[in-house]
CSV table of C-alpha atoms in Angstrom, one decimal:
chain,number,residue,atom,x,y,z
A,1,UNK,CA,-3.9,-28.7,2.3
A,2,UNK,CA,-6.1,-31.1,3.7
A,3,UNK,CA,-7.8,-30.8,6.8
A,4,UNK,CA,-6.5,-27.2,7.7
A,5,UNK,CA,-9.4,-24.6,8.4
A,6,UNK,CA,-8.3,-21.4,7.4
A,7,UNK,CA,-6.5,-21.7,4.3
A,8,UNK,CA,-5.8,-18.1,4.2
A,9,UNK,CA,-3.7,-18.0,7.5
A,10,UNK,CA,-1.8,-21.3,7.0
A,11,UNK,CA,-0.4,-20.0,3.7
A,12,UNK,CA,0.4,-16.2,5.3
A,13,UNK,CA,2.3,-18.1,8.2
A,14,UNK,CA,4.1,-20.2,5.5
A,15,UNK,CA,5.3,-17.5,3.4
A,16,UNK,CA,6.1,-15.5,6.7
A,17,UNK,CA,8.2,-18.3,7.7
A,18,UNK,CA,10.0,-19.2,4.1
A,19,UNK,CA,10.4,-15.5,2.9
A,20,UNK,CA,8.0,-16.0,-0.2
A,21,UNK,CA,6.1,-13.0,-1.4
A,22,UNK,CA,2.0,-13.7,-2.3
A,23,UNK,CA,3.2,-12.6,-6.0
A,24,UNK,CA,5.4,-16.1,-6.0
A,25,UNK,CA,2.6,-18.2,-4.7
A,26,UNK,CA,0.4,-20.6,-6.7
A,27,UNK,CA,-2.3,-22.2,-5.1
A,28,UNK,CA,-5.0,-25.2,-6.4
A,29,UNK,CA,-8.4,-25.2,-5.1
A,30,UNK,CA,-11.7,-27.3,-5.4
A,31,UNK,CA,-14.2,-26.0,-2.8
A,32,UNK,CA,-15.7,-23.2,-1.0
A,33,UNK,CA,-13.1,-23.5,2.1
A,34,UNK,CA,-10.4,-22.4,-0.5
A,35,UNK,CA,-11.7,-18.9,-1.2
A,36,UNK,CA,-10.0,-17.2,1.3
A,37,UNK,CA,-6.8,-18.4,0.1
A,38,UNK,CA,-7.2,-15.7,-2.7
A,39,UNK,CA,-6.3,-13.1,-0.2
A,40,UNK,CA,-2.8,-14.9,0.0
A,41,UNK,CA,-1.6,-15.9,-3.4
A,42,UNK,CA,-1.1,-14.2,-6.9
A,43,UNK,CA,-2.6,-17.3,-8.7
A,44,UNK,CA,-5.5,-19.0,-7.8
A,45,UNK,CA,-6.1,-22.5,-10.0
A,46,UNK,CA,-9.1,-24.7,-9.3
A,47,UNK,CA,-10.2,-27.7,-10.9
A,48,UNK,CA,-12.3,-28.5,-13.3
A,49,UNK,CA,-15.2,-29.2,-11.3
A,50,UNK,CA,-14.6,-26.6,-8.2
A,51,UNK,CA,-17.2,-25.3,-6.1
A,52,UNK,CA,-18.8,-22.3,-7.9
A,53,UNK,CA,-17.6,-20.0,-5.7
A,54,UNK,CA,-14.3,-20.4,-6.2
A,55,UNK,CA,-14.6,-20.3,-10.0
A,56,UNK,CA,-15.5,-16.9,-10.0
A,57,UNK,CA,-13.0,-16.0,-8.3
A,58,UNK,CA,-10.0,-18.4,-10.0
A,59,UNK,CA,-7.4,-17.1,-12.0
A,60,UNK,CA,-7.2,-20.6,-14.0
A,61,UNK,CA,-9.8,-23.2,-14.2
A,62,UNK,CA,-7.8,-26.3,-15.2
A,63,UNK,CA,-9.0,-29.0,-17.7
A,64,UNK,CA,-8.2,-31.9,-15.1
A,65,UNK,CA,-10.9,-33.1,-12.5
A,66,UNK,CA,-9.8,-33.1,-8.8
A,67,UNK,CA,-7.7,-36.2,-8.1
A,68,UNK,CA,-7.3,-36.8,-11.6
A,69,UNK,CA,-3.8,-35.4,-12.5
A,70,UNK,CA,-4.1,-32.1,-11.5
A,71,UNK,CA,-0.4,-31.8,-10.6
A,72,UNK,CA,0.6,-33.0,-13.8
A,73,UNK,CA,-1.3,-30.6,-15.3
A,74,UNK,CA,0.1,-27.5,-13.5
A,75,UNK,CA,3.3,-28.2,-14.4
A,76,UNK,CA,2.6,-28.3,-17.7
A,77,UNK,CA,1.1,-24.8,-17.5
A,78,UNK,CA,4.1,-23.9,-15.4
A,79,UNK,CA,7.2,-25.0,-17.9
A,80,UNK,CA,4.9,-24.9,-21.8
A,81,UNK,CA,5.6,-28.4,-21.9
């Protein structure tokens, strides 16, 4: 999310809150600031044209550009449609 700091501990408190396990979290990335979400999540996407840092750590590096459809595309990834 925009705007938060520590990525990391605003997704622990969510899944704290909601009952979610990490292993049932999917996160999207594009820069350095969202590397500490790894931590937190079982899959880390970024977009296509993430900070290099969080590439090399990504699970999935989408075909999509930030702000270009990214959503769209992880659904698609999500359901095989």
């Amino acid at each position: 999310h925009m705007g938060i700091q520590n990525k990391a501990e605003s997704i622990q408190a969510l899944r704290l809150t909601y009952g979610v396990d990490k292993n049932e979290v999917l996160f999207v990335g594009d820069d350095v600031n969202d590397c500490p979400a790894r931590k937190e999540v079982k899959h880390l996407y970024a977009v296509n044209d993430a900070a290099t840092a969080l590439l090399e750590i990504r699970d999935v590096q989408l075909k999509t550009k930030g702000g270009a459809g990214v959503f769209k595309e992880v659904l698609k990834r999500i359901h095989g449609n």
